[in-house]
mmCIF file of C-alpha atoms in Angstrom:
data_model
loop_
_atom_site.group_PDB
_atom_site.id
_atom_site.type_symbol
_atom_site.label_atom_id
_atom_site.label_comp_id
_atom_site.label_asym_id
_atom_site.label_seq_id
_atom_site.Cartn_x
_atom_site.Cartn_y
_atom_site.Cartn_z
ATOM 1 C CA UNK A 13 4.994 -13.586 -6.471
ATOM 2 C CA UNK A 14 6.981 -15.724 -4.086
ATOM 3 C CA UNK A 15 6.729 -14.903 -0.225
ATOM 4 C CA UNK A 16 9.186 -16.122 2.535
ATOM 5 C CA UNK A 17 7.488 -16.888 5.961
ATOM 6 C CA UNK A 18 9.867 -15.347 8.920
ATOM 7 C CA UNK A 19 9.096 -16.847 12.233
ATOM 8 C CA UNK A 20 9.592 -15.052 15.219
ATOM 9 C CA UNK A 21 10.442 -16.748 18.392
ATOM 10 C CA UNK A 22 9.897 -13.889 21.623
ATOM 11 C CA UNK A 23 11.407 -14.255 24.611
ATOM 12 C CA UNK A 24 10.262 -11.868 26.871
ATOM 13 C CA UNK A 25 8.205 -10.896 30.010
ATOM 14 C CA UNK A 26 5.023 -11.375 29.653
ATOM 15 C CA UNK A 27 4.071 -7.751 30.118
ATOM 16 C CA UNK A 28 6.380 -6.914 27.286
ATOM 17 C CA UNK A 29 4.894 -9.558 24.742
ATOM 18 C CA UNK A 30 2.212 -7.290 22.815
ATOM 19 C CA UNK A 31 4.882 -4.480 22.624
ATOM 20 C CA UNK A 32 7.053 -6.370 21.011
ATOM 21 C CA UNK A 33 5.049 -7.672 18.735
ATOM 22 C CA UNK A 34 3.916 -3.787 17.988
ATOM 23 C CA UNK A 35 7.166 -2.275 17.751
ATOM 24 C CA UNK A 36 8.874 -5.730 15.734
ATOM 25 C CA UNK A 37 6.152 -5.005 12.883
ATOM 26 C CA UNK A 38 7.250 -1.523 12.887
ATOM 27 C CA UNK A 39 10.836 -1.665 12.489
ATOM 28 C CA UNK A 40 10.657 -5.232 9.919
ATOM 29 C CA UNK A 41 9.234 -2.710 7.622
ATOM 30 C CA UNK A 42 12.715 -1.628 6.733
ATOM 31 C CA UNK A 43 13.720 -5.099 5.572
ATOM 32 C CA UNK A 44 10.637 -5.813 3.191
ATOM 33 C CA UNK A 45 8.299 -7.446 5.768
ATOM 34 C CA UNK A 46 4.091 -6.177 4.306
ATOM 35 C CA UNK A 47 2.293 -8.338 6.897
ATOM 36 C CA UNK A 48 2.501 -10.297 10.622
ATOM 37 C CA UNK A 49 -0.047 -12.857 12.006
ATOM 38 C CA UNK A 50 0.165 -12.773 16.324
ATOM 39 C CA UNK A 51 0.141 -15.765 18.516
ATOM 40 C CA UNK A 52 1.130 -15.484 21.676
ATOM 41 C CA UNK A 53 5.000 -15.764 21.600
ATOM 42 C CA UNK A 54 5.241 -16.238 17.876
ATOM 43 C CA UNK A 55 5.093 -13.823 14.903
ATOM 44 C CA UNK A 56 4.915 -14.476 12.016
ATOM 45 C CA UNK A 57 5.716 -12.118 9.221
ATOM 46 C CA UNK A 58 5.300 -12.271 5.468
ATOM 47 C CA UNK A 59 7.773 -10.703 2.959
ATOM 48 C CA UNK A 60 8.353 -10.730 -0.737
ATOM 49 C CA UNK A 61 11.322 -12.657 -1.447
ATOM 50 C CA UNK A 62 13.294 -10.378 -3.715
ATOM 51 C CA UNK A 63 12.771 -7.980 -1.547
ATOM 52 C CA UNK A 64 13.913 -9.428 1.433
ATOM 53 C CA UNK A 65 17.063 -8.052 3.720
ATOM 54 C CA UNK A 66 18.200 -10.164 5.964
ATOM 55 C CA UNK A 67 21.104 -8.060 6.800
ATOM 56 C CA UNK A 68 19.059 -5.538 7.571
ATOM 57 C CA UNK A 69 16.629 -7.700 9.783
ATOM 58 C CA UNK A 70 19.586 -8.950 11.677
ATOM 59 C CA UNK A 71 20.954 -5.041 12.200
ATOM 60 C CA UNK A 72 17.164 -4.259 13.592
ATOM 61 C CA UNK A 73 17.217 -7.371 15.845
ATOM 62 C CA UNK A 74 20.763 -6.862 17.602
ATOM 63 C CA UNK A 75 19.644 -2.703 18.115
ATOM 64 C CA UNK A 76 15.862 -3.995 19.480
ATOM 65 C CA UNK A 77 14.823 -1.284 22.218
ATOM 66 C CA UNK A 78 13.985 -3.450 24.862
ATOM 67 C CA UNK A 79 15.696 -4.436 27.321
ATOM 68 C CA UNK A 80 15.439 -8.247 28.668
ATOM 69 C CA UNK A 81 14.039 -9.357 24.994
ATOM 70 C CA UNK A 82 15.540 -11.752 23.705
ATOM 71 C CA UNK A 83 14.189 -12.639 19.691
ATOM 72 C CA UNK A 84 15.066 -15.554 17.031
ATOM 73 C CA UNK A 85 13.835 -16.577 14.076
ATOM 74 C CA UNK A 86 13.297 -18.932 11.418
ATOM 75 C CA UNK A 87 12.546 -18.225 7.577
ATOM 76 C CA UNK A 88 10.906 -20.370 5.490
ATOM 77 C CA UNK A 89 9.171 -20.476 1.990
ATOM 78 C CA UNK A 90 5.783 -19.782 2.218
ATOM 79 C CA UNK A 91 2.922 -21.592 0.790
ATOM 80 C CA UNK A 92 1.300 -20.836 -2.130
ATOM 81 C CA UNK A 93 -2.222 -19.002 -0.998
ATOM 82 C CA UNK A 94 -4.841 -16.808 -1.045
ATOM 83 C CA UNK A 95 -3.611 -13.874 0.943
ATOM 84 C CA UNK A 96 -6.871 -12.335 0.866
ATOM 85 C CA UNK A 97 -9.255 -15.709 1.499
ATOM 86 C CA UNK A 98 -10.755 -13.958 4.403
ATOM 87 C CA UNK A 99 -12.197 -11.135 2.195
ATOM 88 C CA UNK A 100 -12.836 -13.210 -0.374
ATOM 89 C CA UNK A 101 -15.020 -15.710 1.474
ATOM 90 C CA UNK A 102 -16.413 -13.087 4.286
ATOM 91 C CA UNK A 103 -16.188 -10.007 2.051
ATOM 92 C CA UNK A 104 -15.868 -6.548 4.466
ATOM 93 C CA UNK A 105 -18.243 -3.598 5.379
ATOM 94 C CA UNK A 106 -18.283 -0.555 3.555
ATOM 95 C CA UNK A 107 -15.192 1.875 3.830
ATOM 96 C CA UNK A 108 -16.069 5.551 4.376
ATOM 97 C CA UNK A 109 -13.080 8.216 3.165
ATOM 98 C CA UNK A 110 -13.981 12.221 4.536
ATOM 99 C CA UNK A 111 -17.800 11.419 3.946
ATOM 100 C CA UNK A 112 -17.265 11.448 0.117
ATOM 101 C CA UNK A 113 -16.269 8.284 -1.323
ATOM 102 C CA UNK A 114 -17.207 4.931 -0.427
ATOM 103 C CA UNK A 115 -15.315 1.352 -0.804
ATOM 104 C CA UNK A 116 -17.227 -1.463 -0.995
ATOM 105 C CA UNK A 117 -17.161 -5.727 -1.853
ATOM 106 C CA UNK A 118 -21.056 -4.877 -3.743
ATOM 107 C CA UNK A 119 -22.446 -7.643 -1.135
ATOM 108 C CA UNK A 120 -22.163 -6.407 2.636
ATOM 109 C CA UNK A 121 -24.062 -3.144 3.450
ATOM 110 C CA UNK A 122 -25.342 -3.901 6.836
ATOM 111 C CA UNK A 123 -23.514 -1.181 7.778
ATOM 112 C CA UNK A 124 -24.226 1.874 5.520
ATOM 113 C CA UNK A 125 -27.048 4.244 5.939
ATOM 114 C CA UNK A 126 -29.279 2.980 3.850
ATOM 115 C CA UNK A 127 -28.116 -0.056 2.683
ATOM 116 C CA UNK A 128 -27.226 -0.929 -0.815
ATOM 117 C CA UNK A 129 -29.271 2.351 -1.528
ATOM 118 C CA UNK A 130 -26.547 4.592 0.697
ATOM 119 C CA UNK A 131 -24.215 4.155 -1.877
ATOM 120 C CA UNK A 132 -26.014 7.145 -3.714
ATOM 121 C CA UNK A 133 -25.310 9.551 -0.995
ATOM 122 C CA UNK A 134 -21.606 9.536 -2.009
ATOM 123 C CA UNK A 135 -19.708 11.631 -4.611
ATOM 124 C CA UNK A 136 -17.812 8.380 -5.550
ATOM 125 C CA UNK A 137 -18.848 4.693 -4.549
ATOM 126 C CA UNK A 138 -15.947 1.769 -5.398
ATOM 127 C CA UNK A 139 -16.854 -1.590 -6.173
ATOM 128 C CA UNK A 140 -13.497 -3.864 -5.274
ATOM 129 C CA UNK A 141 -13.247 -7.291 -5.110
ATOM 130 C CA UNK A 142 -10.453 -8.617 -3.765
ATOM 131 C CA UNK A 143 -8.129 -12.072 -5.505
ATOM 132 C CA UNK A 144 -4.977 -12.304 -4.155
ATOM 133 C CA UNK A 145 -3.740 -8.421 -4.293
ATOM 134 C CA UNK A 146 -3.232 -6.341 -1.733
ATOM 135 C CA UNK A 147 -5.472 -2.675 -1.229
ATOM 136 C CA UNK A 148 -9.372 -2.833 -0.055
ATOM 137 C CA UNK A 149 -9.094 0.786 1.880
ATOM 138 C CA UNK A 150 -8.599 -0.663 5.255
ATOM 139 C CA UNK A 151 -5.380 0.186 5.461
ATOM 140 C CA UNK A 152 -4.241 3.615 6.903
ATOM 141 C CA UNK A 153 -2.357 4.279 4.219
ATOM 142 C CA UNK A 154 -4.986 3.671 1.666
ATOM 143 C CA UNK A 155 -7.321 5.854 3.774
ATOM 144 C CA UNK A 156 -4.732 8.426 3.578
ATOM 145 C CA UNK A 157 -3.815 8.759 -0.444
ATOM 146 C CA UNK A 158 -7.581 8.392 -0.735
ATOM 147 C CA UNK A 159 -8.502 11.111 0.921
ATOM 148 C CA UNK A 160 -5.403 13.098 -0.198
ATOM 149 C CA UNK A 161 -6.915 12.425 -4.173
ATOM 150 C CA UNK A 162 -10.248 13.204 -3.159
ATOM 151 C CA UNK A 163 -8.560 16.800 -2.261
ATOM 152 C CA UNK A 164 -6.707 17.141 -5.851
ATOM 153 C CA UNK A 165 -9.267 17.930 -8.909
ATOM 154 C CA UNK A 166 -8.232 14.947 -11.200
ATOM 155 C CA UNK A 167 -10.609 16.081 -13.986
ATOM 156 C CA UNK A 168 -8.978 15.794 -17.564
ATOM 157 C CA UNK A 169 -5.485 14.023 -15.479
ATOM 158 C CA UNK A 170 -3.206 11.895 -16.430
ATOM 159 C CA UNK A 171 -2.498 9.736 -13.615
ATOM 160 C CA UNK A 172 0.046 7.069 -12.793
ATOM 161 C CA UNK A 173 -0.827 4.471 -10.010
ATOM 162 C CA UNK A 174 2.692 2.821 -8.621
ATOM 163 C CA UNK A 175 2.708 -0.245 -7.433
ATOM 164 C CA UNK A 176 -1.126 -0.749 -8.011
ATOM 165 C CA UNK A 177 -2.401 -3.942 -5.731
ATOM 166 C CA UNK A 178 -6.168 -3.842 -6.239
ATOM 167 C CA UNK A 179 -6.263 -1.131 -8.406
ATOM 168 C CA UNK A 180 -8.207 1.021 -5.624
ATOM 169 C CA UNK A 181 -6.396 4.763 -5.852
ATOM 170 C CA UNK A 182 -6.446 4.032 -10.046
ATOM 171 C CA UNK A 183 -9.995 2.958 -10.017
ATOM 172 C CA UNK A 184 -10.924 6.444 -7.670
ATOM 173 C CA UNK A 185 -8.545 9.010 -9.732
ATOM 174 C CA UNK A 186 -10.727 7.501 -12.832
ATOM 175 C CA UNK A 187 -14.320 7.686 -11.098
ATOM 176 C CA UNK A 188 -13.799 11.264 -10.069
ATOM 177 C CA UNK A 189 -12.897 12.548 -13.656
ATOM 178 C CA UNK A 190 -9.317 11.537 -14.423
ATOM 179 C CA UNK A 191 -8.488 11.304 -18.603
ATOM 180 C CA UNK A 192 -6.999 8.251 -17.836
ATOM 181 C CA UNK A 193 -4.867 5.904 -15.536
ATOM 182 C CA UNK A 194 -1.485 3.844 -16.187
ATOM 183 C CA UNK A 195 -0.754 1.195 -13.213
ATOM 184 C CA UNK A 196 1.918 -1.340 -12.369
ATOM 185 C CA UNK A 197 2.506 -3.813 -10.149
ATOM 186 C CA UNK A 198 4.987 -6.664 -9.711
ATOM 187 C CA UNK A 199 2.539 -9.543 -8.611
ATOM 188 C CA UNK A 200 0.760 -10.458 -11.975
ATOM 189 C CA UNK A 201 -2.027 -11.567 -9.459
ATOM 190 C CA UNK A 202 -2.773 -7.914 -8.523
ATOM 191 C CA UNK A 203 -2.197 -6.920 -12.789
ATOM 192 C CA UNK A 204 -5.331 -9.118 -13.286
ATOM 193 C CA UNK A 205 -7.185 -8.264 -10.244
ATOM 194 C CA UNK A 206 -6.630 -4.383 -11.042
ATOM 195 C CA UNK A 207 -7.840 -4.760 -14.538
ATOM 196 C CA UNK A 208 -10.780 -7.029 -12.951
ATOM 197 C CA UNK A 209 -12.175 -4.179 -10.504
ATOM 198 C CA UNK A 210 -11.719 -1.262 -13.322
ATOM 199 C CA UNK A 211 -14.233 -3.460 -15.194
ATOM 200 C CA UNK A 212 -16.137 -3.969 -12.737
ATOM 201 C CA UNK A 213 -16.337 -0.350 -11.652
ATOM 202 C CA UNK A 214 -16.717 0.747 -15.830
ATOM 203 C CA UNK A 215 -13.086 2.806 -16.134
ATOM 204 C CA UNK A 216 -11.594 0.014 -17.873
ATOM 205 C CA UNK A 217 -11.660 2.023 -21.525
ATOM 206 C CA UNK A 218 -9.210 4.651 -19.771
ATOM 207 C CA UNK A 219 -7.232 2.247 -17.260
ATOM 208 C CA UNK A 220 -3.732 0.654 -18.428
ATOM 209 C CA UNK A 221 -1.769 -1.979 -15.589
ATOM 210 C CA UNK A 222 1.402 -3.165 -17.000
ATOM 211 C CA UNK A 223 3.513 -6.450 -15.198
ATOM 212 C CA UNK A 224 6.488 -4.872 -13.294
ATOM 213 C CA UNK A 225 8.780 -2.411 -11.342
ATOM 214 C CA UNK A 226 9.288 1.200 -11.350
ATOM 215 C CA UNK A 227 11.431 -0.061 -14.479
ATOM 216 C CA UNK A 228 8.633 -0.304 -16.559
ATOM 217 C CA UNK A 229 8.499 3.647 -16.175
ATOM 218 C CA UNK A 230 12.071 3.815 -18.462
ATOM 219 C CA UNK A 231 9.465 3.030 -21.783
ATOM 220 C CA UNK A 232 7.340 5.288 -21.157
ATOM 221 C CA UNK A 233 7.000 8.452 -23.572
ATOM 222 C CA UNK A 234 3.682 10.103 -21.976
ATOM 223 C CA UNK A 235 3.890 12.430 -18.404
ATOM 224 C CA UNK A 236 1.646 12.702 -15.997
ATOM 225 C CA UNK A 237 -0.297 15.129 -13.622
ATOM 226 C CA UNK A 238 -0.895 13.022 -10.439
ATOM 227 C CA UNK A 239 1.629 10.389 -9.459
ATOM 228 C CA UNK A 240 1.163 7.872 -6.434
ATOM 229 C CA UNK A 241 2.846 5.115 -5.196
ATOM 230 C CA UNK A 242 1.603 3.411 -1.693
ATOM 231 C CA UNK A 243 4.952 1.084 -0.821
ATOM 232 C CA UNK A 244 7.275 0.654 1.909
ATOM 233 C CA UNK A 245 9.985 3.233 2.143
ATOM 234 C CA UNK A 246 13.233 1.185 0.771
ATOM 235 C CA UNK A 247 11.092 0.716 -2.804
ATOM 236 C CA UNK A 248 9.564 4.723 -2.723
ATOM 237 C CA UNK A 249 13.358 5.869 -1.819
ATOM 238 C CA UNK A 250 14.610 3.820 -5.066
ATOM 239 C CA UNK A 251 12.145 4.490 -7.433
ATOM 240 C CA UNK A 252 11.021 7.703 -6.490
ATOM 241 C CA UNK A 253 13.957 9.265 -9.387
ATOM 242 C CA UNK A 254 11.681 7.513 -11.787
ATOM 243 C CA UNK A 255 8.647 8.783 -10.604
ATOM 244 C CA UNK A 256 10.404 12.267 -10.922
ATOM 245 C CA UNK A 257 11.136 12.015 -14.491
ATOM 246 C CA UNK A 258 7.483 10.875 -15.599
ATOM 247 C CA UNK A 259 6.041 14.313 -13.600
ATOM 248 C CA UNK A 260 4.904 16.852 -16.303
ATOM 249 C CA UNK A 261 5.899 20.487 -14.514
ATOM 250 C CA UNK A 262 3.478 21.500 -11.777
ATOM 251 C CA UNK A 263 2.634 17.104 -11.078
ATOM 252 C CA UNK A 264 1.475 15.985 -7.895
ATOM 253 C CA UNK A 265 3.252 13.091 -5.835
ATOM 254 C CA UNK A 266 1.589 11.036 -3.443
ATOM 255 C CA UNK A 267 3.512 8.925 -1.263
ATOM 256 C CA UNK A 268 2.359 6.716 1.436
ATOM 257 C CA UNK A 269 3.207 3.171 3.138
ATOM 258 C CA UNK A 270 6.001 4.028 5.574
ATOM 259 C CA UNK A 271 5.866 5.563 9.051
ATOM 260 C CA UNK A 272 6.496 9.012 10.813
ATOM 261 C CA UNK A 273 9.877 8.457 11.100
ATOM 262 C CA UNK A 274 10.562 8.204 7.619
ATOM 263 C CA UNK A 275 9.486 11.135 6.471
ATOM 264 C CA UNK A 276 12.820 13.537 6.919
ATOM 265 C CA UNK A 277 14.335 10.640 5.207
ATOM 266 C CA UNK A 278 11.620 10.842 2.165
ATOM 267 C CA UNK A 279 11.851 14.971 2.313
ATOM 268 C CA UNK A 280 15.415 15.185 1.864
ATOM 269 C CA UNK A 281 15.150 12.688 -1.387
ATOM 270 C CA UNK A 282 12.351 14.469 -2.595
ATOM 271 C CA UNK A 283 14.318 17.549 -2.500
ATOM 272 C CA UNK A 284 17.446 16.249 -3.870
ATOM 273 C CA UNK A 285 15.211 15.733 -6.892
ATOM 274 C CA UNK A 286 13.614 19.011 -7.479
ATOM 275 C CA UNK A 287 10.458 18.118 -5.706
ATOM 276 C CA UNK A 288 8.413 20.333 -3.523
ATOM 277 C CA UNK A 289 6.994 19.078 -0.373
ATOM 278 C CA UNK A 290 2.974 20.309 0.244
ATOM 279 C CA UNK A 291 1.913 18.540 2.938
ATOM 280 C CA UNK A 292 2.280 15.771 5.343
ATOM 281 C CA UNK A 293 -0.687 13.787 7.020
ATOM 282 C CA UNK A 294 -0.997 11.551 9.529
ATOM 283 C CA UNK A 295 -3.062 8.210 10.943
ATOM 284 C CA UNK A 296 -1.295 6.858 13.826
ATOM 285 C CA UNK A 297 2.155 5.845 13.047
ATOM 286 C CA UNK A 298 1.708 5.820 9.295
ATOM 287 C CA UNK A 299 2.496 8.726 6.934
ATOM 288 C CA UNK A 300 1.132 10.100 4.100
ATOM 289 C CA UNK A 301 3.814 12.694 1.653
ATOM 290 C CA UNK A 302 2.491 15.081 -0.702
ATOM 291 C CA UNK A 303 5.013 17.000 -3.225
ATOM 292 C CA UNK A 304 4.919 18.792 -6.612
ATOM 293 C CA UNK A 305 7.251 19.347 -9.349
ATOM 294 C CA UNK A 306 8.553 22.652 -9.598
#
């Protein structure tokens, strides 16, 4: 996929600068932005380009909270690269969801109980390796739909994994007893990468990842039980009527990427569509929605 670098520019006291940059990240969520990279007065923030508002970014800028800030950017094409070189070359310490499950790169285990041998201790252990998709379960919002899976009983489900990067939440409906998994993801990057860690974590037999949108859902003959999607809130608002219709009766929905003060916004959509909300979790500023289908 093609990504447009947006440059930010901050003029502001220095006492403000780090706020800024906290808040800015927040609220460029609504026009597409995934990612930022600080430096002192700069941002710099990462966003697919088909899925880039700049109307909207230009609304958020001229309504910035702060008083004395002054912001301006620049957007350019990004190069062509490795988002995830870091992990790649350096590889990351083990991930720990609720005690239970365990995310790991299968090379750095300096920090486990036990080592390599910890992994045992742990209902389910994930081997991801990270090449050029997004999802390793350092997010909050992995954390989150991880741990609100490990809650559901997936045995004998059909599940459908929206918008799949890594293939992480798949890959963990699968390993704790799921029938099978269907994924999709518009960065044919993260198709093959998803389809690379179900091999490597031996769920490939009963794990599907089609090249796509929520579009790809229009084909589609077969239901499922548990439905998730981890995206920012303009895509989950969109395609979450296509979600709906794939939901056999009684289906769980999993929603996470957006922040606190989305959810009335996600509620009120998920109502409009017969959907019944269960529960709503929190890390920080990040969200994680829960619903069924009546």
């Amino acid at each position: 996929m093609k990504y447009l670098e947006v440059i930010f520019t901050i003029d502001a006291p220095a006492p403000l600068i780090q706020d800024t940059h906290d808040v800015l990240s927040a609220m460029a969520g609504e026009a597409g932005f995934e990612t930022f990279e600080e430096s002192g007065c700069e941002l710099r923030g990462y966003v697919q380009q088909q899925l880039f508002s700049q109307e909207t970014l230009d609304e958020i800028l001229a309504n910035f909270p702060f008083e004395g800030v002054v912001i301006h950017y620049t957007v350019n094409e990004a190069e062509d690269r490795d988002w995830n070189e870091q992990w790649e070359l350096e590889g990351f310490s083990p991930i720990v969801i609720d005690h239970r499950c365990v995310i790991h790169d299968g090379r750095h285990f300096e920090t486990l109980e036990g080592g390599k041998d910890g992994l045992d201790t742990f209902d389910t252990a994930i081997e991801i390796d990270t090449h050029m998709a997004f999802g390793t379960g350092t997010h909050e919002t992995t954390r989150m739909m991880l741990a609100a899976l490990l809650n559901l009983d997936p045995t004998s489900k059909q599940v459908l994994d929206c918008g799949c990067g890594t293939g992480i939440l798949g890959i963990a409906a699968l390993k704790c007893g799921a029938s099978a998994c269907t994924a999709y993801d518009i960065d044919e990057w993260s198709v093959d990468n998803a389809m690379h860690n179900a091999v490597i974590n031996r769920v490939d037999d009963r794990f599907k990842v089609l090249l796509g949108d929520a579009s790809v859902l229009n084909s589609f003959n077969e239901e499922f039980d548990i439905v998730m999607a981890n995206i920012n809130r303009n895509i989950l608002l969109a395609d979450m009527p296509s979600f709906q219709k794939v939901m056999r009766p009684g289906a769980t929905l999993l929603l996470s990427g957006f922040y606190t003060t989305d959810v009335e916004l996600l509620k009120t959509k998920a109502e409009q569509l017969g959907l019944s909300w269960l529960s709503t979790h929190n890390d920080g500023d990040w969200c994680c929605l829960e619903f069924s289908k009546d």
